[in-house]
PDB file of C-alpha atoms and ligand atoms in Angstrom:
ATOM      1  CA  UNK A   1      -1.889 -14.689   8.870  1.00 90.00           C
ATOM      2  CA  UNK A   2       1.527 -13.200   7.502  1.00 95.00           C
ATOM      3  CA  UNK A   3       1.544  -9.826   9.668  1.00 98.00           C
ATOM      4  CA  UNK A   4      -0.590 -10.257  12.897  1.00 98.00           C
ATOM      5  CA  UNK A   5      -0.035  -6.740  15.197  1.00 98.00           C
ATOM      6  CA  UNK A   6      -1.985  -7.075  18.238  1.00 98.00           C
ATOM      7  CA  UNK A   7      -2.777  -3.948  21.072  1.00 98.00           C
ATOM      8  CA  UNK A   8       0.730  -2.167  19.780  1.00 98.00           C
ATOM      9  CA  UNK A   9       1.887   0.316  21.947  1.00 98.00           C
ATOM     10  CA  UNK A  10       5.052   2.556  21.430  1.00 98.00           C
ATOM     11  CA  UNK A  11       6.226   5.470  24.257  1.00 98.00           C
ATOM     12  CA  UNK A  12       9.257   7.325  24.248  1.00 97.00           C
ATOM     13  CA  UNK A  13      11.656   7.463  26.667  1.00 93.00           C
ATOM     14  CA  UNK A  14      12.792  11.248  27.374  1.00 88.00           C
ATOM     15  CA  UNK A  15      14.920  12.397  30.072  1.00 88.00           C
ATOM     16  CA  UNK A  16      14.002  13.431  33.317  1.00 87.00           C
ATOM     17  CA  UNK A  17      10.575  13.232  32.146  1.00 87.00           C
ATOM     18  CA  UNK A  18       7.595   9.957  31.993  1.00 88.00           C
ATOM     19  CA  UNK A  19       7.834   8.419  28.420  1.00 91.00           C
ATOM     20  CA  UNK A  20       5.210   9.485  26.108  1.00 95.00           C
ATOM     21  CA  UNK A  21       2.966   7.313  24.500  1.00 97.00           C
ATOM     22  CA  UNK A  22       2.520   7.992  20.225  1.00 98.00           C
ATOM     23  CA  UNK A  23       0.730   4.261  19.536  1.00 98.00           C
ATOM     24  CA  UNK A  24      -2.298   3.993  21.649  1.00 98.00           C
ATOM     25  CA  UNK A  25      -2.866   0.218  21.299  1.00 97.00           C
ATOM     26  CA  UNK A  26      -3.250  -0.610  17.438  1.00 98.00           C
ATOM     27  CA  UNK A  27      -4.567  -4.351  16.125  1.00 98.00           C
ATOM     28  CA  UNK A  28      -4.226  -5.142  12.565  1.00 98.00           C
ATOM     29  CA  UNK A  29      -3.344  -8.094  10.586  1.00 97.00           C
ATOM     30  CA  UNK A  30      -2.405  -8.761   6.754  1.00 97.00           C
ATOM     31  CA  UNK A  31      -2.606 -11.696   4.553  1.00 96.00           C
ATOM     32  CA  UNK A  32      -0.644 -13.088   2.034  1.00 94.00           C
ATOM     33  CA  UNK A  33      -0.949 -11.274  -0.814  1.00 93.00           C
ATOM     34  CA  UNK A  34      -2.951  -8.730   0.636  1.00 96.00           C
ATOM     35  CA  UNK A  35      -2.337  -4.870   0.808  1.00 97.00           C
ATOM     36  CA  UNK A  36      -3.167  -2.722   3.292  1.00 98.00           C
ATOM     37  CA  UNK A  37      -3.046   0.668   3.618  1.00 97.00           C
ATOM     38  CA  UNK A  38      -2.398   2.967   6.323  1.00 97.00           C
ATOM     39  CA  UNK A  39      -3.822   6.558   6.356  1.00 97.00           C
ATOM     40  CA  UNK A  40      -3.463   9.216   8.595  1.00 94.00           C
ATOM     41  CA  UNK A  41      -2.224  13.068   8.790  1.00 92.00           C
ATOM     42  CA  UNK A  42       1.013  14.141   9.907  1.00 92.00           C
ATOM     43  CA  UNK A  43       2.004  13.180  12.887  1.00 94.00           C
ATOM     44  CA  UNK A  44      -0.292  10.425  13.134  1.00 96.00           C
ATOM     45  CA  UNK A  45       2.170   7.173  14.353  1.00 96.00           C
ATOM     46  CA  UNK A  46       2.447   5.887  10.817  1.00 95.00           C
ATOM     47  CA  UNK A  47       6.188   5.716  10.626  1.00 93.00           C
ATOM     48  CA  UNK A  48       6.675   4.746  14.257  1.00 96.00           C
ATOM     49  CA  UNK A  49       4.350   1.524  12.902  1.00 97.00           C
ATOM     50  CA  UNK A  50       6.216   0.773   9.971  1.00 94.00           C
ATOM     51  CA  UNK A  51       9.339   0.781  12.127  1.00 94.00           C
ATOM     52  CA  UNK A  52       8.053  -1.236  15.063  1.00 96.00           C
ATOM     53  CA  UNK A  53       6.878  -3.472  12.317  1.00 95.00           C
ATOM     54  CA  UNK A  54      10.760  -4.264  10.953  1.00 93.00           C
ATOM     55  CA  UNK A  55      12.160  -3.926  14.451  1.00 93.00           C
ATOM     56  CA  UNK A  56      13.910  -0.536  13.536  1.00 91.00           C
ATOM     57  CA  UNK A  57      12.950   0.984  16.857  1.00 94.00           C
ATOM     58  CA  UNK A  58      15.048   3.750  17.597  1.00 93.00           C
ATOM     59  CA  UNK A  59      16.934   3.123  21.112  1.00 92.00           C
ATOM     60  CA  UNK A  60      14.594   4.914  22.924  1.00 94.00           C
ATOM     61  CA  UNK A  61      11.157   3.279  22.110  1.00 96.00           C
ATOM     62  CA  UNK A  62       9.469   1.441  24.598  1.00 96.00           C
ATOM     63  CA  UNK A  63       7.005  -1.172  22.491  1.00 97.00           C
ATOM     64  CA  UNK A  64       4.476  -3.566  24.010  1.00 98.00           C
ATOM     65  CA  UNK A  65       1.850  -6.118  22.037  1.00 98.00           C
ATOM     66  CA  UNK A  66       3.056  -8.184  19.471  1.00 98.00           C
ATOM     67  CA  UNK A  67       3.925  -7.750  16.253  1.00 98.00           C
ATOM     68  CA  UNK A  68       3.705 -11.114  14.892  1.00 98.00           C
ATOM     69  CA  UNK A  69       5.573 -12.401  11.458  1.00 97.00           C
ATOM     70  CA  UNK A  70       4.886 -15.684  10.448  1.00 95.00           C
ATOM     71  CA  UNK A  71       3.789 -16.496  13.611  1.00 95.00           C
ATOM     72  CA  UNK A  72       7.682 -14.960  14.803  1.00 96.00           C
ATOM     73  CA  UNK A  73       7.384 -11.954  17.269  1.00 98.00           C
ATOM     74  CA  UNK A  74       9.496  -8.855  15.575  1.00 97.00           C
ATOM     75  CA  UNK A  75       9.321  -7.039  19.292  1.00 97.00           C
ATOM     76  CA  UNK A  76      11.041 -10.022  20.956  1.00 96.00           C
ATOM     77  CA  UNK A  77      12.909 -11.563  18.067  1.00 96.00           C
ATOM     78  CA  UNK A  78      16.979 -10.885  18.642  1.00 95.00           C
ATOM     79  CA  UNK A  79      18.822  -8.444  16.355  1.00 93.00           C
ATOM     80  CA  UNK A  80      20.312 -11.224  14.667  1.00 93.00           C
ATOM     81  CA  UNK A  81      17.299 -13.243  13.684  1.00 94.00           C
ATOM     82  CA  UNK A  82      15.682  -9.671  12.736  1.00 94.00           C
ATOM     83  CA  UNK A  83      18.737  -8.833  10.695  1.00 90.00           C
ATOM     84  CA  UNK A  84      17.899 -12.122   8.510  1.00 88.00           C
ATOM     85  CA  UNK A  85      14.167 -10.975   8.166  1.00 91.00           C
ATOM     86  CA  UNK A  86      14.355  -8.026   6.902  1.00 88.00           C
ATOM     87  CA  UNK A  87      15.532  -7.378   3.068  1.00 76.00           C
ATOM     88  CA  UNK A  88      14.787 -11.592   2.874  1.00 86.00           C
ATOM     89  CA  UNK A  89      11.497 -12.047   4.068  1.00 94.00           C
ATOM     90  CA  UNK A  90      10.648  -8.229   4.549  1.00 95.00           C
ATOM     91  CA  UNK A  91      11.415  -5.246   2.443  1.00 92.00           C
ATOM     92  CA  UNK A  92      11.037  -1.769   3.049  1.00 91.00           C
ATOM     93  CA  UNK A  93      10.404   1.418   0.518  1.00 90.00           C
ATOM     94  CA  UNK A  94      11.515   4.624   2.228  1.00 82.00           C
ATOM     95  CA  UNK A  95       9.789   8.022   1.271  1.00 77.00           C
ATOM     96  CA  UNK A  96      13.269  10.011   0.767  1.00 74.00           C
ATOM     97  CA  UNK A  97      14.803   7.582  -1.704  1.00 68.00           C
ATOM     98  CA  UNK A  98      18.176   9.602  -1.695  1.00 69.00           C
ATOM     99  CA  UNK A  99      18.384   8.740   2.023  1.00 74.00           C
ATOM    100  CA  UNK A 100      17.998   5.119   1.762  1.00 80.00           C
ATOM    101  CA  UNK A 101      20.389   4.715  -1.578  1.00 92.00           C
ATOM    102  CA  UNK A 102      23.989   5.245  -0.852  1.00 93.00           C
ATOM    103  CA  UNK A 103      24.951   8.280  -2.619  1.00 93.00           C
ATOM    104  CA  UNK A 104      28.601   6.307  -3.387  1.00 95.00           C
ATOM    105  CA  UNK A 105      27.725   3.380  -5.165  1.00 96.00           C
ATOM    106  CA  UNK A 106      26.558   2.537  -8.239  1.00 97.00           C
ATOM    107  CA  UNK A 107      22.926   1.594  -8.126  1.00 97.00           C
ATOM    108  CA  UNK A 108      23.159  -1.717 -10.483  1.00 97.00           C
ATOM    109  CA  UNK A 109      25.861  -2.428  -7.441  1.00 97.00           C
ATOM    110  CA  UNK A 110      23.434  -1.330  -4.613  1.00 96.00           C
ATOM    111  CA  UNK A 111      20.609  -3.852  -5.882  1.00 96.00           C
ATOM    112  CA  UNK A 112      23.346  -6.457  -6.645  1.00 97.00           C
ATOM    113  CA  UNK A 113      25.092  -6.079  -2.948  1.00 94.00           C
ATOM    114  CA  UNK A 114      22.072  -8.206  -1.381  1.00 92.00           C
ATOM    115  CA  UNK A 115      21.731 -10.874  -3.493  1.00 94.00           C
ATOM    116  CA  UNK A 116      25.870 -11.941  -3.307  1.00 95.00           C
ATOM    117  CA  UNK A 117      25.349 -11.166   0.658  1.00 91.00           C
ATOM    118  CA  UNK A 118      22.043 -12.824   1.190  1.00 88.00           C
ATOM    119  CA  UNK A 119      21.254 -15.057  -1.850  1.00 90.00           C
ATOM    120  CA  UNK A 120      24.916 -16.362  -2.570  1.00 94.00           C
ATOM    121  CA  UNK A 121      24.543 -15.014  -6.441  1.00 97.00           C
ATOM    122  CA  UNK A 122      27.772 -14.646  -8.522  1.00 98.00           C
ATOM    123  CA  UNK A 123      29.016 -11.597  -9.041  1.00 97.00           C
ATOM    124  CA  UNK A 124      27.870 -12.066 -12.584  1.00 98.00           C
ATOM    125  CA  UNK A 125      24.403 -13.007 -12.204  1.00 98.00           C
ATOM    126  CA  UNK A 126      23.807 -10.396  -9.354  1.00 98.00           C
ATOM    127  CA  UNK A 127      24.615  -7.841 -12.144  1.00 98.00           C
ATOM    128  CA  UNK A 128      22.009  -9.458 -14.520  1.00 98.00           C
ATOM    129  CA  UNK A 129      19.669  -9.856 -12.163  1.00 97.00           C
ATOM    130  CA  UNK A 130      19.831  -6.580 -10.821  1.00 97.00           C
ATOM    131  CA  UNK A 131      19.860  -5.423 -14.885  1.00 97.00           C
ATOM    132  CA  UNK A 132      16.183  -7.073 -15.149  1.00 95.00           C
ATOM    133  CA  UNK A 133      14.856  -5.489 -12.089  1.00 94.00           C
ATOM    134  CA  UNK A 134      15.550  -2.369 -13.853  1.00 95.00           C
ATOM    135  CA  UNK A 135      13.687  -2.941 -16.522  1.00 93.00           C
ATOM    136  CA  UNK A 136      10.909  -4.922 -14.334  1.00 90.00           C
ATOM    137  CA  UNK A 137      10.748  -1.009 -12.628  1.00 90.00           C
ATOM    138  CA  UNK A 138      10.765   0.010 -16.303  1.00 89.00           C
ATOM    139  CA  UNK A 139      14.059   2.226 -16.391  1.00 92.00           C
ATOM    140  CA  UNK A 140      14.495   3.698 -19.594  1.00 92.00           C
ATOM    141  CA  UNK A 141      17.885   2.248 -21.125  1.00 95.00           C
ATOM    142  CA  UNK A 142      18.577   0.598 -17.787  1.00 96.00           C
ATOM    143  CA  UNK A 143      21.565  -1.073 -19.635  1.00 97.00           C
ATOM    144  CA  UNK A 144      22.947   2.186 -19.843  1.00 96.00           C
ATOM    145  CA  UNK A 145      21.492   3.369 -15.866  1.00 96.00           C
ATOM    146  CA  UNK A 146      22.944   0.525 -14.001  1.00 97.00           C
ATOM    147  CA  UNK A 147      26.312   2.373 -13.675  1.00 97.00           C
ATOM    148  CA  UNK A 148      24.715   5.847 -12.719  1.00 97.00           C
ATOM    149  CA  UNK A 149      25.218   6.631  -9.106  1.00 96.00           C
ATOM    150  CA  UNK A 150      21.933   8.174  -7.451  1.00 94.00           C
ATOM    151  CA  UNK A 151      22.325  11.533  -7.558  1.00 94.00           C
ATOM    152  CA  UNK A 152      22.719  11.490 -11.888  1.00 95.00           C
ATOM    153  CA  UNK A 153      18.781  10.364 -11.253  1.00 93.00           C
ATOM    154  CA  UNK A 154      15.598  11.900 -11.119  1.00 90.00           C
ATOM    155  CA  UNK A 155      13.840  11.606  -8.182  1.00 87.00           C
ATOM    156  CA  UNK A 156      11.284   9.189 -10.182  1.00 88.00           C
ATOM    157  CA  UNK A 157      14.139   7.060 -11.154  1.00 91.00           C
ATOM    158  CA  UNK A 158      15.867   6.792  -7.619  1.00 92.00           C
ATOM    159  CA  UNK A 159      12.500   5.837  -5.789  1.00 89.00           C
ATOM    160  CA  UNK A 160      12.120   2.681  -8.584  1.00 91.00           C
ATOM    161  CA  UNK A 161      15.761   1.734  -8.418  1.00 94.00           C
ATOM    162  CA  UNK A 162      14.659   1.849  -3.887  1.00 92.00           C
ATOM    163  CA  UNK A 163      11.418  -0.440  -5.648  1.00 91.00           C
ATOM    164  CA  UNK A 164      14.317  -2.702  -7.133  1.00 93.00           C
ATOM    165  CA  UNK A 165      16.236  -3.379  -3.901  1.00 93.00           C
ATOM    166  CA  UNK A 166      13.165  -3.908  -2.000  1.00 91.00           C
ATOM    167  CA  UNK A 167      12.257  -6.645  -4.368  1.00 90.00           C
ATOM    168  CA  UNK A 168      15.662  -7.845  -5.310  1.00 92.00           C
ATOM    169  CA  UNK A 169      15.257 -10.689  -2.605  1.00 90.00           C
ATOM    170  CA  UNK A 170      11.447 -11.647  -3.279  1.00 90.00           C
ATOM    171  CA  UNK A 171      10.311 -10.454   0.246  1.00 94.00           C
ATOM    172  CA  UNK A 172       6.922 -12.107   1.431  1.00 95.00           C
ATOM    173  CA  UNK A 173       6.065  -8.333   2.596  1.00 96.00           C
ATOM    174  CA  UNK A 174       7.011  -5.493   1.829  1.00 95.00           C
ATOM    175  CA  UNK A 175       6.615  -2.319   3.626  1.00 95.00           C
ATOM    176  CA  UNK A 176       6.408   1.032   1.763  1.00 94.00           C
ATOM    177  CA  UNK A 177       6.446   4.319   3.892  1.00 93.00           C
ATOM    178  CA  UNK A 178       4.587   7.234   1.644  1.00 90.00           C
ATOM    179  CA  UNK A 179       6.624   5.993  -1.342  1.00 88.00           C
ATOM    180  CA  UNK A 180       5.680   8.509  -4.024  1.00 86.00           C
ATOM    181  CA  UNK A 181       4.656  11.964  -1.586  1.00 80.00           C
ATOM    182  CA  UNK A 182       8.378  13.587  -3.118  1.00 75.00           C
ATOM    183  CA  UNK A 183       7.194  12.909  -6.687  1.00 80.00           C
ATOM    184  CA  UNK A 184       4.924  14.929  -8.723  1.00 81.00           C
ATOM    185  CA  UNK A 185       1.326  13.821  -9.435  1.00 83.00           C
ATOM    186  CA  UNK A 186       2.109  11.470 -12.957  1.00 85.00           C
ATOM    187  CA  UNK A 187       5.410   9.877 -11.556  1.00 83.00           C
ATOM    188  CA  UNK A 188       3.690   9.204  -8.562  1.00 85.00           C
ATOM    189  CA  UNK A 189       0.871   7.756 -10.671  1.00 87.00           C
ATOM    190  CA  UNK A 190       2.832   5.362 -12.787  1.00 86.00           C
ATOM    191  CA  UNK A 191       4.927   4.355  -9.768  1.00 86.00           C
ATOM    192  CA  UNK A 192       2.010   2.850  -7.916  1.00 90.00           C
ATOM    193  CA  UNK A 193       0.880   1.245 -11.262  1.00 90.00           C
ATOM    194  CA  UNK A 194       4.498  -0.205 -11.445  1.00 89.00           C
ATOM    195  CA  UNK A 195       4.125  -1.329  -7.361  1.00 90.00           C
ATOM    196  CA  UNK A 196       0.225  -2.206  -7.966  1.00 92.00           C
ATOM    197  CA  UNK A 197       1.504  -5.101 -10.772  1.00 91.00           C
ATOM    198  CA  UNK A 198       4.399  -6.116  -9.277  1.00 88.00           C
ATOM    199  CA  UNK A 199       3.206  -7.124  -5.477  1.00 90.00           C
ATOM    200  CA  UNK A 200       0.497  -8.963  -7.651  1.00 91.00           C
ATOM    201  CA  UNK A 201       2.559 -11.009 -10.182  1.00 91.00           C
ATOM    202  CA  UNK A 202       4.998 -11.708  -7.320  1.00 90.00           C
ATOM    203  CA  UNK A 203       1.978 -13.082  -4.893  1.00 92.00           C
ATOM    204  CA  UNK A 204       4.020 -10.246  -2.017  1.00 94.00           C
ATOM    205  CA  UNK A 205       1.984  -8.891   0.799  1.00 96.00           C
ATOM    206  CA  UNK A 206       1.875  -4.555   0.843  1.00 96.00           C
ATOM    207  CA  UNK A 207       1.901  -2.201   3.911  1.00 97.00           C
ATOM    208  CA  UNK A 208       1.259   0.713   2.391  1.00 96.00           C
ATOM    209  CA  UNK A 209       1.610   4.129   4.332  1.00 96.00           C
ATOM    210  CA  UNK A 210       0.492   7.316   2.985  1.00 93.00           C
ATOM    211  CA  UNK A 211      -1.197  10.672   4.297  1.00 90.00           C
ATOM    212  CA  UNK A 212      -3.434  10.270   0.777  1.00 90.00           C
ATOM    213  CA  UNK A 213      -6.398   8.481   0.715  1.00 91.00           C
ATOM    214  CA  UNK A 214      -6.149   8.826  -3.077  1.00 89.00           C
ATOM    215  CA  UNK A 215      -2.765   6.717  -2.976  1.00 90.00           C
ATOM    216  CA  UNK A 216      -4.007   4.275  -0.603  1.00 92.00           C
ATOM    217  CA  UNK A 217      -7.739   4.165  -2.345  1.00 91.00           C
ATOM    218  CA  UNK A 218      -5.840   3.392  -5.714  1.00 89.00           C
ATOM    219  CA  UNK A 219      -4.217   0.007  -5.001  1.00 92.00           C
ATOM    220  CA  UNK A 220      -5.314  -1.315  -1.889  1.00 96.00           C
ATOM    221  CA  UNK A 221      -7.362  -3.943  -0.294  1.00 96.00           C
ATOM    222  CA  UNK A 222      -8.054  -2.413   3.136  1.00 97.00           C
ATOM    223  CA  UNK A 223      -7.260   0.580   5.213  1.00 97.00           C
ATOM    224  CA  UNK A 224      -6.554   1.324   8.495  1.00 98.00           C
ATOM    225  CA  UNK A 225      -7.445   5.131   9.154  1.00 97.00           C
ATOM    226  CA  UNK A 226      -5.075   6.588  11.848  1.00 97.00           C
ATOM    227  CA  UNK A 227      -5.622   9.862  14.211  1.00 97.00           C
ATOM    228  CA  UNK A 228      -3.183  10.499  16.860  1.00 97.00           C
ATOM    229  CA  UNK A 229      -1.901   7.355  17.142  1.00 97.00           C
ATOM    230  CA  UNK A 230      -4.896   5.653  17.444  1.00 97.00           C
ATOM    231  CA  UNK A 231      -7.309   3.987  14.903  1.00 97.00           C
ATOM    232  CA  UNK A 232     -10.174   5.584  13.935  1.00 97.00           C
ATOM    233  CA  UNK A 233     -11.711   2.676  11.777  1.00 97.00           C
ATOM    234  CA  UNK A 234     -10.472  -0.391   9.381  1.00 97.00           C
ATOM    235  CA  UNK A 235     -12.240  -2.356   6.781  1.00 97.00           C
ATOM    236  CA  UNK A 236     -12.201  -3.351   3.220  1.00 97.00           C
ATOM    237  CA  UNK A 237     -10.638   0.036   1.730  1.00 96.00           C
ATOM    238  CA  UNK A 238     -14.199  -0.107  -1.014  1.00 94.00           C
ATOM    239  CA  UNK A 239     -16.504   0.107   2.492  1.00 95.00           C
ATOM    240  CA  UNK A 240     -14.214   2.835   3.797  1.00 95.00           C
ATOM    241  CA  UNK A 241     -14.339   5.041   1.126  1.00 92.00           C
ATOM    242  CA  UNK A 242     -18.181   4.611  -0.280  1.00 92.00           C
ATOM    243  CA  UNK A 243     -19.301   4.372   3.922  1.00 92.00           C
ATOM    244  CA  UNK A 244     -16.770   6.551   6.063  1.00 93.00           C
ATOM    245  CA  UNK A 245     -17.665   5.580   9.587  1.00 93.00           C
ATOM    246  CA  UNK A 246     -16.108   7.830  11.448  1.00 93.00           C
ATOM    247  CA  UNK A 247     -16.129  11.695  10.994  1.00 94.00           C
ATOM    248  CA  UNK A 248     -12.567  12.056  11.206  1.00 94.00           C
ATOM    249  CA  UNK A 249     -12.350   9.339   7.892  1.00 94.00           C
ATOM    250  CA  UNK A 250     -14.877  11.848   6.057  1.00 93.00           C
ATOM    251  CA  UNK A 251     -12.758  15.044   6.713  1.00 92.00           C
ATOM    252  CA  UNK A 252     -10.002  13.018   4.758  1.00 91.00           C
ATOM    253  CA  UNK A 253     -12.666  12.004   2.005  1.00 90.00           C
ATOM    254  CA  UNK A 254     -13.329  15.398   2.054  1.00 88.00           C
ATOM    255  CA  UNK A 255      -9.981  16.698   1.915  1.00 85.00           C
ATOM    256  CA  UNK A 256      -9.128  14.515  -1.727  1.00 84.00           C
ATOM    257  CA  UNK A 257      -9.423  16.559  -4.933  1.00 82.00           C
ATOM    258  CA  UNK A 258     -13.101  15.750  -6.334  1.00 82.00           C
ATOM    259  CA  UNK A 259     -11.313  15.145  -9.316  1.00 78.00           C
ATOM    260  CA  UNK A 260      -9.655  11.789  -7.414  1.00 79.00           C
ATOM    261  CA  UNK A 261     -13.110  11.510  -5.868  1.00 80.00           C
ATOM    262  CA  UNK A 262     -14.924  11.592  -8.815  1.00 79.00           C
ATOM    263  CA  UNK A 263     -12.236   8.442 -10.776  1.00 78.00           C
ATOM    264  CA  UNK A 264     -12.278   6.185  -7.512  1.00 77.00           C
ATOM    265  CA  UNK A 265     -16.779   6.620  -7.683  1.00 72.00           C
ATOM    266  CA  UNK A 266     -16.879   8.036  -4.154  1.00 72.00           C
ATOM    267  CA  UNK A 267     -19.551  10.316  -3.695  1.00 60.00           C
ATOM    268  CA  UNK A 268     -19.584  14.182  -3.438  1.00 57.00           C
TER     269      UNK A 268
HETATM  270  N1  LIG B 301      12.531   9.142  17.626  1.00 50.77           N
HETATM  271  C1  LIG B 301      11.467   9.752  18.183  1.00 50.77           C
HETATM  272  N2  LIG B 301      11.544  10.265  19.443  1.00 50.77           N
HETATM  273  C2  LIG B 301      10.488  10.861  20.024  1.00 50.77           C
HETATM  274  N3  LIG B 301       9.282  11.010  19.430  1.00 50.77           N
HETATM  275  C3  LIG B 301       9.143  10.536  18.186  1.00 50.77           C
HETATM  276  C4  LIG B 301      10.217   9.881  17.487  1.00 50.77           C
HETATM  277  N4  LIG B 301       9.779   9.504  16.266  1.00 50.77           N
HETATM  278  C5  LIG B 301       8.487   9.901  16.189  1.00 50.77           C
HETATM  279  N5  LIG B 301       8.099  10.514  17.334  1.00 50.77           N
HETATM  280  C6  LIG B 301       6.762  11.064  17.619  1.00 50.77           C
HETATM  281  O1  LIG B 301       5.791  10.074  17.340  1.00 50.77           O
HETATM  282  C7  LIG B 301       4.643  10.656  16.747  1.00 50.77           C
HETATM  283  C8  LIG B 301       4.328   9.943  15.444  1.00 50.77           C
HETATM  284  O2  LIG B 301       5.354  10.211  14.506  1.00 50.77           O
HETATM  285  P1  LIG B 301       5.430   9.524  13.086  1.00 50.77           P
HETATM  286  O3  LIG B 301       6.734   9.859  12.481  1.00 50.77           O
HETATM  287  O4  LIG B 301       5.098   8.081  13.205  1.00 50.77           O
HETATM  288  O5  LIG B 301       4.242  10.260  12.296  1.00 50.77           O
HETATM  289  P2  LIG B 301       3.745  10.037  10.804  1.00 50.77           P
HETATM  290  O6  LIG B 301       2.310   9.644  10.873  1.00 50.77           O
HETATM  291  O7  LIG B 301       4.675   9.126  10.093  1.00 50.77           O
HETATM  292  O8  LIG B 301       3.824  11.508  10.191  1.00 50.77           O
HETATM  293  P3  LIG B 301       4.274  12.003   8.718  1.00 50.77           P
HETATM  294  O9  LIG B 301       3.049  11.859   7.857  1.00 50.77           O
HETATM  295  O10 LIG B 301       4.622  13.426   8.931  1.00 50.77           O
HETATM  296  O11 LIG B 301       5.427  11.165   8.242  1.00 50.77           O
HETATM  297  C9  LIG B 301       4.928  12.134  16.580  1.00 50.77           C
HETATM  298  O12 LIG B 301       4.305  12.813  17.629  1.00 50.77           O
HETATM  299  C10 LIG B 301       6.436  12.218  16.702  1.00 50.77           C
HETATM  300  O13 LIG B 301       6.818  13.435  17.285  1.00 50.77           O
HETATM  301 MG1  LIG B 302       5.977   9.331   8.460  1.00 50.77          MG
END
């Protein structure tokens, strides 16, 4: 098993006061080469996962269980060792791509910057490299883009070139926090295409986070549904969506445009 989380719990610490708990005890595991998806409403514990899962805890988070990588726990793992993990063996897609680009830098640069750091390319072949991950994200006249600094993108363009970094250094799993909710219906479309064939070509395990069970329906293997930090069912994404088990699962089915009901074949 690549990603093994067993009974994860995460409180937080607040002054003067007991520590609140926001992840009631969640088990899940993922393959390689599988994609799961994560599902849930606002509020739900979704990003305090994904973070627990690349041991970006904020100060204040108390987390019990495990949270096993390769068989390495991320929750007891020093900051050094976790420092190597993530970008190498785990990447992350943030949903605010201006946020995780650095407004200041070129973004050919930004996608080069970890392979000299981490890979030991050239200066020369980091730049071609990063050239063909634009165009693997399919940047029009990414010759031309690689010197644009973020904010002379569209938003569509900004969260591939955040696609690009994540996969600059061939991560074994990647973790992608409602990567498309600040794009409009098509981009967002076309962007999970472009994820969809890439995490398959490159054999890379998905965590994919999203408060749509349209997004997470469209390219994913399973699904864990999420309420209140607590899961409300898993299974084989197909089963979840044809045979909600739990009401809380159909209110979501429910809640999809029946257009996006009727092109994934769930019922009425
Ligand atoms: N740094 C923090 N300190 C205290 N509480 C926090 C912190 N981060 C998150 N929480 C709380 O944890 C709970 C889960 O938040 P989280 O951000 O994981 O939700 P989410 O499912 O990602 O929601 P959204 O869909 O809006 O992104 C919320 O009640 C939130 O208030
Ligand atoms: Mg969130």
């Amino acid at each position: 098993m690549m990603l093994d989380v067993k009974d994860l719990r995460v409180a937080f610490r607040r002054e003067n006061q007991p520590a609140t708990e926001v992840v009631h005890g969640l088990s899940f595991s993922v393959k390689r080469g599988e994609t799961l998806g994560i599902v849930g409403e606002s509020g739900s514990g979704k990003s305090v996962v994904s973070l627990a899962t690349i041991g970006l805890l904020p100060g204040t988070a108390q987390a019990t269980g495990q949270i096993l990588f390769n068989g390495q726990d991320i929750l007891t793992l020093p900051e050094p060792d976790l420092c190597t993990l993530r970008g190498d063996k785990i990447g992350m897609i943030f949903q605010e791509p201006m946020t995780a680009l650095n407004p200041a830098m070129r973004v050919g640069a930004q996608i080069a910057e970890g392979l000299i750091l981490k890979k030991g390319f050239s200066k020369k072949a980091a730049r071609a490299e990063a050239l063909r991950l634009l165009n693997m994200v399919q940047i029009p006249r990414a010759a031309e883009r690689i010197d644009s600094f973020p904010h002379e993108m569209s938003g569509g363009q900004r969260q591939r070139v955040g696609i690009a970094i994540a996969l600059a250094l061939q991560p074994d799993l990647l973790i992608a926090d409602e990567p498309t909710t600040a794009l409009d219906v098509t981009v967002q479309a076309e962007i999970l295409n472009i994820l969809d064939d890439l995490i398959t070509e490159l054999g890379i395990s998905l965590v994919l986070i999203s408060h749509d069970l349209g997004v997470i329906a469209r390219i994913t293997d399973r699904t864990l549904v999420m309420y209140r930090g607590a899961e409300m069912e898993q299974g084989p994404t197909e089963d979840i969506l044809r045979r909600p088990g739990h009401a809380y699962t159909r209110k979501l089915l429910a809640a999809m445009p029946s257009r996006v009901r009727a092109s994934l074949e769930v019922g009425p």
